[in-house]
Coordinates of C-alpha atoms in Angstrom, one line a residue:
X18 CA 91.4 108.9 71.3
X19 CA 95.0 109.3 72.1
X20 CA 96.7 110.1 75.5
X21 CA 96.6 113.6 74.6
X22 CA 93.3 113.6 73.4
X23 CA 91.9 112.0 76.5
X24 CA 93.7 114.7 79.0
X25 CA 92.0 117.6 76.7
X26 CA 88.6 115.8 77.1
X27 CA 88.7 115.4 80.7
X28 CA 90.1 119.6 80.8
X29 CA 86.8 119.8 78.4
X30 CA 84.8 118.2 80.9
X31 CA 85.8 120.1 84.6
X32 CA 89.0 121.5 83.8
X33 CA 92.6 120.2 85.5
X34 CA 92.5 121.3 88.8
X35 CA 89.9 118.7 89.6
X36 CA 92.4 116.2 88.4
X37 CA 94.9 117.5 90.7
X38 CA 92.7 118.0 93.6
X39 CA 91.3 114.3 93.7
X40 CA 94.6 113.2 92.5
X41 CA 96.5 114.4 96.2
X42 CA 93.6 113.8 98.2
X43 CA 93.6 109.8 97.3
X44 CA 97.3 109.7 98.3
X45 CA 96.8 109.6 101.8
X46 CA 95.4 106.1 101.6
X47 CA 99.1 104.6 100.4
X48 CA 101.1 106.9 102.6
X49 CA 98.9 106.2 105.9
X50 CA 99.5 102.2 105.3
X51 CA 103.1 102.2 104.6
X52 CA 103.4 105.2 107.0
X53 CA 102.0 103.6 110.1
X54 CA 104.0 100.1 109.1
X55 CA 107.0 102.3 109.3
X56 CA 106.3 104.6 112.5
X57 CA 105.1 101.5 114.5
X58 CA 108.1 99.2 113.9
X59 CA 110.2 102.2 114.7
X60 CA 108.3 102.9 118.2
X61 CA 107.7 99.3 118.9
X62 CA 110.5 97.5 117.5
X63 CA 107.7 94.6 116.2
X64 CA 106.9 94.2 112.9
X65 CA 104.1 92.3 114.0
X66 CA 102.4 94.8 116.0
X67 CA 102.6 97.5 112.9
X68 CA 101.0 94.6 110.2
X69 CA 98.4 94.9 113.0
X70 CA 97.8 98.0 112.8
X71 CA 98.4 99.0 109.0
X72 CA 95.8 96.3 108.7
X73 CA 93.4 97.5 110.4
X74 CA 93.5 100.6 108.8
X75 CA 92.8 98.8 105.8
X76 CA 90.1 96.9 107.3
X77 CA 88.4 99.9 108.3
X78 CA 88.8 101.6 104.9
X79 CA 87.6 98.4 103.4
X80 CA 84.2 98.8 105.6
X81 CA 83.9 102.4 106.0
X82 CA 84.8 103.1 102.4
X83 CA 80.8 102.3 100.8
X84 CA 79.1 103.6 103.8
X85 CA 80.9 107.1 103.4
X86 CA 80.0 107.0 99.7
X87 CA 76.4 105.6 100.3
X88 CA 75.7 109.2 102.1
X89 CA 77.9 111.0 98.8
X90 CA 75.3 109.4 96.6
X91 CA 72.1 109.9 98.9
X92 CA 73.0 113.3 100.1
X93 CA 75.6 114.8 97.4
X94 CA 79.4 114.7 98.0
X95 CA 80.2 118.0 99.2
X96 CA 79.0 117.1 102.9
X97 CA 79.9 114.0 104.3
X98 CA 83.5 114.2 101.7
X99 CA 84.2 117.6 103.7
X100 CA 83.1 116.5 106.8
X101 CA 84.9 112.9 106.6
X102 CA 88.3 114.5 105.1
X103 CA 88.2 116.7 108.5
X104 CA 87.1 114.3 111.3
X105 CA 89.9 111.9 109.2
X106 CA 92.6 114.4 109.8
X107 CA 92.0 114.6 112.8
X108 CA 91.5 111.2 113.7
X109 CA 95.0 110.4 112.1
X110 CA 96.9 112.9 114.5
X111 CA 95.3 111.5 117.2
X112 CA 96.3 107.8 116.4
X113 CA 100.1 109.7 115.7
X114 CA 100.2 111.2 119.2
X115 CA 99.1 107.6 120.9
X116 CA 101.6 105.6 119.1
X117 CA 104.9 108.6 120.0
X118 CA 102.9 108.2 123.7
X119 CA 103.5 104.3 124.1
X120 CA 99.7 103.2 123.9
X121 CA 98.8 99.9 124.3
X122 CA 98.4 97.9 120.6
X123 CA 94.8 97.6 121.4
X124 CA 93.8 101.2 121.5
X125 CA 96.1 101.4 118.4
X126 CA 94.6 98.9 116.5
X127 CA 91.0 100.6 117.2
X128 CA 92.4 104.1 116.6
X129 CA 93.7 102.4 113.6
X130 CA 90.6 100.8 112.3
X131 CA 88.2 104.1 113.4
X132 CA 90.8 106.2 111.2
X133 CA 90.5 104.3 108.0
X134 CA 86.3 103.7 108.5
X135 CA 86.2 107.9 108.4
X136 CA 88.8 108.0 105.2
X137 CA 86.5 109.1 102.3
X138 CA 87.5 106.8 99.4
X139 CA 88.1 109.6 97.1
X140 CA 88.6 107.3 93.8
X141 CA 85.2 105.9 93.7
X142 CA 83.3 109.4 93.9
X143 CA 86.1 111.1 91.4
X144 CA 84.9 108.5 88.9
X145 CA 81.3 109.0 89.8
X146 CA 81.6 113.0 89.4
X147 CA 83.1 112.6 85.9
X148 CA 80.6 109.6 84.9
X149 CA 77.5 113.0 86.1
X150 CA 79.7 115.7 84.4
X151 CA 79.7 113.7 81.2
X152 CA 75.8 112.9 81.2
X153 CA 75.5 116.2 81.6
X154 CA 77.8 117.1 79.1
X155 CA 76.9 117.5 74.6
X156 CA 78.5 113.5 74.0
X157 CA 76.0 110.7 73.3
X158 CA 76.3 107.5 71.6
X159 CA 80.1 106.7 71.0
X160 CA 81.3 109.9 71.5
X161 CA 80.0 109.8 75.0
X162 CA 81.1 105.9 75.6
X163 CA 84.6 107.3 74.7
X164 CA 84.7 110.3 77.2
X165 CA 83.7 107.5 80.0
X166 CA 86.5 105.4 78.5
X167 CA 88.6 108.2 78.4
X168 CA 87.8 109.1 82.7
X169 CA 87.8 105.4 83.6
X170 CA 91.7 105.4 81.9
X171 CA 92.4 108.9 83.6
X172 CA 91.2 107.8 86.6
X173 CA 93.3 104.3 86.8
X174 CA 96.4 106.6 86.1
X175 CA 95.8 108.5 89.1
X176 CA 95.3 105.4 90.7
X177 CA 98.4 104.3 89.9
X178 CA 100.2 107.1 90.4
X179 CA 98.8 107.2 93.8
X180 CA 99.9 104.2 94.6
X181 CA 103.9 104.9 93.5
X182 CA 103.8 108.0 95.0
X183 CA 102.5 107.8 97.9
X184 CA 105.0 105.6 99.4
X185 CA 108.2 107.5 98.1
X186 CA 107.0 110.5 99.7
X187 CA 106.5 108.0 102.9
X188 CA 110.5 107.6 102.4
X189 CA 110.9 111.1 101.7
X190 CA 109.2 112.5 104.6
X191 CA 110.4 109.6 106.7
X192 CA 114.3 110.3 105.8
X193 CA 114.6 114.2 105.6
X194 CA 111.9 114.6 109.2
X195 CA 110.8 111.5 111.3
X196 CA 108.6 108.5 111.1
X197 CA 105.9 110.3 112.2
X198 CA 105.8 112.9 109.9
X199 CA 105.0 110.5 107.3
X200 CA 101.6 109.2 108.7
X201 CA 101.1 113.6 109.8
X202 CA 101.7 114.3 106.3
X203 CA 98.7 112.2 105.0
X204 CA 96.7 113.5 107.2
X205 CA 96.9 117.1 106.4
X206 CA 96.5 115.7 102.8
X207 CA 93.1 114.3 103.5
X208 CA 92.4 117.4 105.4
X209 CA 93.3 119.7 102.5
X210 CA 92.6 118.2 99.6
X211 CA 89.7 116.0 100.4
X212 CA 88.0 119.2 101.5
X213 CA 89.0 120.9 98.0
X214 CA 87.7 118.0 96.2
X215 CA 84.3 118.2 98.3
X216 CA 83.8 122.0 98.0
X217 CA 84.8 122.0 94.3
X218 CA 82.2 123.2 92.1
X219 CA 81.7 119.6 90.0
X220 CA 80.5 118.5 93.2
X221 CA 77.2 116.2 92.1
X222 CA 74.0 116.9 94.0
X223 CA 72.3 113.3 95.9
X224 CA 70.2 110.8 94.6
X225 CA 66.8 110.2 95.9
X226 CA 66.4 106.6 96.4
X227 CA 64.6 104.7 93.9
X228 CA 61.4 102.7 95.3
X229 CA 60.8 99.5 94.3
X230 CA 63.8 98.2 94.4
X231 CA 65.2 99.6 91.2
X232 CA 68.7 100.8 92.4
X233 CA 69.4 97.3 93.9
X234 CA 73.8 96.5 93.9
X235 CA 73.5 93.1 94.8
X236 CA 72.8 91.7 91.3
X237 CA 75.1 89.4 90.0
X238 CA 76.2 92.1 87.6
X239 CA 78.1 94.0 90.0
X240 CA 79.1 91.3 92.3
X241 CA 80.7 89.2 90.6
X242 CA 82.9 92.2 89.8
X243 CA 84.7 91.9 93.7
X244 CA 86.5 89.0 92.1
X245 CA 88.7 89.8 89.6
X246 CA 89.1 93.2 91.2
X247 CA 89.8 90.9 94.3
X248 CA 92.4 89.2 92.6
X249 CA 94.2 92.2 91.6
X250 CA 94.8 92.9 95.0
X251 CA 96.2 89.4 95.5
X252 CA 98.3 90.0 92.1
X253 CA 99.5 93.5 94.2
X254 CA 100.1 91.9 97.4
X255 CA 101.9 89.2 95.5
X256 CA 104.4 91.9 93.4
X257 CA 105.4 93.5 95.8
X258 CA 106.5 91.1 98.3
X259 CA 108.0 89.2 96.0
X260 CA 110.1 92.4 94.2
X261 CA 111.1 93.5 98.2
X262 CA 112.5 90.1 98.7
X263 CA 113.8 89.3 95.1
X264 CA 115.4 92.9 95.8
X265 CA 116.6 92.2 99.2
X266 CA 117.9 88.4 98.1
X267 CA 120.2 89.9 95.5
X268 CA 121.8 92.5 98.1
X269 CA 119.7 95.8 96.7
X270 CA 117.1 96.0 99.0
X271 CA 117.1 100.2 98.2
X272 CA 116.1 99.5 94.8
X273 CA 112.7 97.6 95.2
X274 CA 110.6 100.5 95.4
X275 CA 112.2 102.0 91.6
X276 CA 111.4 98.0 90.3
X277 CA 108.0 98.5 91.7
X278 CA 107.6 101.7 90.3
X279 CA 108.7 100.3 86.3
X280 CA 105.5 98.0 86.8
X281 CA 103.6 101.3 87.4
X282 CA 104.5 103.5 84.5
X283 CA 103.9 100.7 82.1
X284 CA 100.7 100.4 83.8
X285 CA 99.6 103.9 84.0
X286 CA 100.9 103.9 80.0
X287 CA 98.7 101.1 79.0
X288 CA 95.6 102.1 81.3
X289 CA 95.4 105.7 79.7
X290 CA 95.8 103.9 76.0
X291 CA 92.5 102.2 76.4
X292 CA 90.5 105.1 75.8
X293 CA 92.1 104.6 72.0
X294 CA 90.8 101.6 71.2
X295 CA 87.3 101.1 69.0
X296 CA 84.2 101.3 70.7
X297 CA 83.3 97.9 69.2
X298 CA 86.3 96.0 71.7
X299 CA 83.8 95.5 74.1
X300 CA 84.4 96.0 77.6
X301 CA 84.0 92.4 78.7
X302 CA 86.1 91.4 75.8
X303 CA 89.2 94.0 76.9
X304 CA 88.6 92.1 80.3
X305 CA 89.0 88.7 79.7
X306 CA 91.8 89.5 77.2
X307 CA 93.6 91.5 80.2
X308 CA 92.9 89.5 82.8
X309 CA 94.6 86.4 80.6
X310 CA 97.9 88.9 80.0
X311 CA 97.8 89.5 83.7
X312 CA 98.2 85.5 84.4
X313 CA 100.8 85.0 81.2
X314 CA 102.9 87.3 81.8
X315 CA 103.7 86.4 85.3
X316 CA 105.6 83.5 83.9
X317 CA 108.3 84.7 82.8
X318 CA 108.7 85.7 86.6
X319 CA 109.4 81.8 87.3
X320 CA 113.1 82.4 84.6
X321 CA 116.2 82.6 86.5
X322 CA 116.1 86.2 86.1
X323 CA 118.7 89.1 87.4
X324 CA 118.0 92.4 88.2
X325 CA 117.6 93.4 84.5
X326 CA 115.9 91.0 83.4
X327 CA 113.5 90.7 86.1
X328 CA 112.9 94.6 85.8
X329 CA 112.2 93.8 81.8
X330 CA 109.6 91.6 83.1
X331 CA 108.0 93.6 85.7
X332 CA 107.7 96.4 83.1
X333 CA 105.5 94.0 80.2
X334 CA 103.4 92.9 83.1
X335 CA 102.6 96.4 84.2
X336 CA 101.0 96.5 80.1
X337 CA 98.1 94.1 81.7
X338 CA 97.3 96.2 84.8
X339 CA 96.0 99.5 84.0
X340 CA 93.6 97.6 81.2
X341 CA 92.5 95.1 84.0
X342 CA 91.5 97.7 86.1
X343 CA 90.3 100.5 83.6
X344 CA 87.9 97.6 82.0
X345 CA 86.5 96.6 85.3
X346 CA 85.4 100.0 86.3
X347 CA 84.4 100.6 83.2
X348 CA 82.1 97.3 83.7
X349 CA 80.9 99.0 87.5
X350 CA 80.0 102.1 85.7
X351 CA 77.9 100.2 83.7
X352 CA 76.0 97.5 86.3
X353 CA 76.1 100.1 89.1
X354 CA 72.3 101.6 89.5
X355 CA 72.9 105.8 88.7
X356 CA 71.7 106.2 92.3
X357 CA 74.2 104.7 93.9
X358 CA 77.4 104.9 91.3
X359 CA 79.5 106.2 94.3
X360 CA 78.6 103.3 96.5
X361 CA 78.8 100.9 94.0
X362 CA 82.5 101.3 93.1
X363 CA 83.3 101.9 96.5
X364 CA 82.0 98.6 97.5
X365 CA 84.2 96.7 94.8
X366 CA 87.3 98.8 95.0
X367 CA 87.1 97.4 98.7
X368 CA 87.5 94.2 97.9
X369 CA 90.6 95.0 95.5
X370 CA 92.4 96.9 99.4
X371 CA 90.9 93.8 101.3
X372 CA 92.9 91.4 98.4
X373 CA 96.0 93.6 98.7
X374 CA 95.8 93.1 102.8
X375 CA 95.7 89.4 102.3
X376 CA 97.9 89.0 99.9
X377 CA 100.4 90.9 101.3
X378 CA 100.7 88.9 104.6
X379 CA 100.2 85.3 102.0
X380 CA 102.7 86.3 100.1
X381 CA 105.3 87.0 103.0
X382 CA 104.7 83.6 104.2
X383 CA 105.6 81.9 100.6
X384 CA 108.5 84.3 100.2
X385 CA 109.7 82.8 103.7
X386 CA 109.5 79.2 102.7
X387 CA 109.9 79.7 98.8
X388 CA 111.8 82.4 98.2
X389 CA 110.5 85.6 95.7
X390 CA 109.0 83.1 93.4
X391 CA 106.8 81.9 96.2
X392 CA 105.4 85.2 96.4
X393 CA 105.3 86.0 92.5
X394 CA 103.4 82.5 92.6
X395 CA 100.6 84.6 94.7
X396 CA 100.1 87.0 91.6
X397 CA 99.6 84.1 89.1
X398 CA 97.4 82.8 91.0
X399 CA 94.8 85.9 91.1
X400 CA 95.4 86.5 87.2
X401 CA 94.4 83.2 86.7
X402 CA 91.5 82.9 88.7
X403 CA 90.3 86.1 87.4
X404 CA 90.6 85.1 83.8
X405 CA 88.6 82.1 84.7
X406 CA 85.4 83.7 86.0
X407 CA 85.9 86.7 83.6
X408 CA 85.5 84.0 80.4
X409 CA 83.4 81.2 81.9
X410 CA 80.9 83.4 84.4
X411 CA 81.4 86.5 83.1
X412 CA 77.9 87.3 81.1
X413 CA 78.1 90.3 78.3
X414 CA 74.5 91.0 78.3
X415 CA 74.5 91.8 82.1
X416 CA 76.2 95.4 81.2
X417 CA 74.3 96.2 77.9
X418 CA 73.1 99.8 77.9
X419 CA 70.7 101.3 75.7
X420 CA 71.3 105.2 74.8
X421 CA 68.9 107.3 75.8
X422 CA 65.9 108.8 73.9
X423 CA 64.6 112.5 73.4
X424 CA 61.2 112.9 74.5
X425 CA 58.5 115.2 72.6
X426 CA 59.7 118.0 75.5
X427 CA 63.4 117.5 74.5
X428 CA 64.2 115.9 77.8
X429 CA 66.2 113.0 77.9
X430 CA 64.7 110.0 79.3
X431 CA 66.8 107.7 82.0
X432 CA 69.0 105.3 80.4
X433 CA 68.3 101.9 81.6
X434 CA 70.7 100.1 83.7
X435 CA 72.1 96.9 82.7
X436 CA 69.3 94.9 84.6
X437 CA 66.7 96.9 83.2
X438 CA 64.5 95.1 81.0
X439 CA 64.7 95.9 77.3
X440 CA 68.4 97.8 77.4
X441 CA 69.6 97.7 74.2
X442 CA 72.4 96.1 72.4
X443 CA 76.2 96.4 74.0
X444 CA 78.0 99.3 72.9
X445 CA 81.2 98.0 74.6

């Protein structure tokens, strides 16, 4: 399935405007970090109270994130997305009008970490609602592995894209109207667009819980997912230090965030061309293959390296991230109980923000002592450690899935989960 192919199957599926709609609604995560990093150092004049409070945003996304998407699974998504995206909007002027008023850093930091508990994590339920759409939908067997393929890649696009994005139009807003606006700006995103995502029509209905213990996510199926997916967000926190102060080194501080952003379109590129390849490149085998690109080629990073050259490199190592990440959602999808798919990747992606978080105050402290490199040395480090558990704990049989069977009255029966007893060979 090519690029184009794989846009035309998600516009099959629920049509583009769902695309856009959880596309802008997941930008406010980005833009309220780097937004409140900004607008606190301005008001404050410390860089140390702002990581403060930009990190406990994160935190509180990191925590708040599964809960919200525990209640999207029980209950549906329309509800607590449209009510969160509100009380989030709110909640981020509010935190806005205490930092302009001089509050103390404690009531920021709780304001801070309240705000980013009640932001719905819009990626995790966008790849849930096109995971139902597609169950629903006439694909089965490879056909059907492929238009998950194709919605995992779509998805880690967006993602990406997110992530670039969001943090120009930080500079933007921040440059043509006032710190502030930056941090306003994502919350009437959230406010808009989360509610249009929760009101849209592809909305999925909840889950009733399973008894017995059947839609269980502590299995060591799913868990030992948070690694790797933690280690990306060393490998982020790692990049992007090291670019700002590689950038900032050489005298072009301005042109960080464009180096950044080549890492992202290569990444983006290669994330939405792994819905081409063969159904029988297994998922965990497009893992451990990405996850050992993402630790190789950081070392060309360690080359005495200009501004070209370095921007050379930054672009081939993007070609590992979007497969890293499309291949271990695509591995969630598959351990994650139906009931709670939401929940499930909520609960992992959370561990890739909580990775970013550390690594980006880790990786400050090696770029003080060591330079760039120091911080680059961050981002080796979390592709090597996840290509070491992806090959040596990594199990393939732990996300087997069996395809479902017609029953005498037509009606497809469940498929089983990867801990189900008696799923059926891997398809991937």
């Amino acid at each position: 399935m090519s690029p184009l192919q794989t846009l035309r199957r998600m516009h099959e599926v629920a049509g583009r405007p769902l695309l856009l709609a959880s596309f802008l609604a997941r930008l406010p995560i980005s833009m309220a970090l780097i937004g409140l990093l900004t607008l606190v150092t301005s008001s404050t004049g410390s860089v140390g109270s702002a990581g403060i409070v930009a990190g406990a945003f994160a935190l509180g996304g990191a925590v708040g994130g599964p809960v919200i998407a525990r209640f999207a699974d029980r209950h549906g998504q329309r509800r607590p997305v449209l009510v969160m995206s509100v009380v989030d909007a709110v909640l981020i002027g509010a935190l806005v009008a205490a930092v302009t008023a001089g509050a103390p850093l404690a009531a920021l930091t709780a304001l801070a970490a309240v705000g980013g508990a009640c932001m719905p994590q819009i990626g995790p339920m966008a790849r849930t609602r096109w995971v139902v759409l597609i169950k629903r939908g006439p694909w089965r067997g490879a056909e059907r592995e492929r238009s998950v393929g194709a919605a995992m890649a779509v998805e880690g696009v967006l993602d990406e894209a997110a992530f670039v994005l969001g943090p120009a139009l930080v500079g933007v807003l921040t440059v043509t109207l006032s710190p502030a606006a930056s941090v306003l700006g994502a919350g009437v995103l959230i406010g808009v667009f989360g509610a249009h995502f929760a009101l849209h029509p592809t909305a999925p209905p909840g889950s009733a819980p399973v008894r017995g213990g059947g839609d269980r996510i502590a299995t060591p199926a799913l868990l030992l997912l948070t690694v790797p997916m933690f280690c990306q967000g060393l490998f982020f926190g790692g990049m992007s230090t090291g670019v700002t102060a590689f950038a900032a080194a050489s005298g072009h501080a301005d042109l960080s965030g464009l180096m950044y952003a080549v890492m992202g379109v290569s990444s983006a590129t290669a994330g939405l061309m792994m819905a081409s390849l063969p159904a029988g490149f297994t998922l965990t085998a497009r893992t451990r293959i990405a996850a050992g690109a993402l630790f190789l080629f950081t070392l060309p990073l360690y080359l005495p390296l200009g501004a070209v050259g370095l921007a050379v490199a930054i672009f081939v190592l993007g070609a590992a991230i979007g497969p890293h990440i499309v291949s271990l959602f695509g591995l969630i999808e598959r351990a994650a109980p139906p009931s709670r798919l939401s929940q499930s990747m909520a609960v992992v992606l959370s561990s890739l923000i909580l990775g970013q978080s550390l690594g980006s105050v880790v990786a400050g402290a090696l770029a003080d002592g060591f330079g760039h490199q120091g911080a680059f040395a961050l981002a080796t480090v979390g592709g090597l450690v996840s290509l070491t558990v992806t090959v040596l704990v990594l199990r393939a049989r732990w996300y087997e899935r069996a395809e479902p069977a017609r029953t005498g009255s037509g009606v497809r029966s469940a498929t089983p989960g990867p801990n189900t007893p008696g799923a059926g060979a891997a398809t991937g």
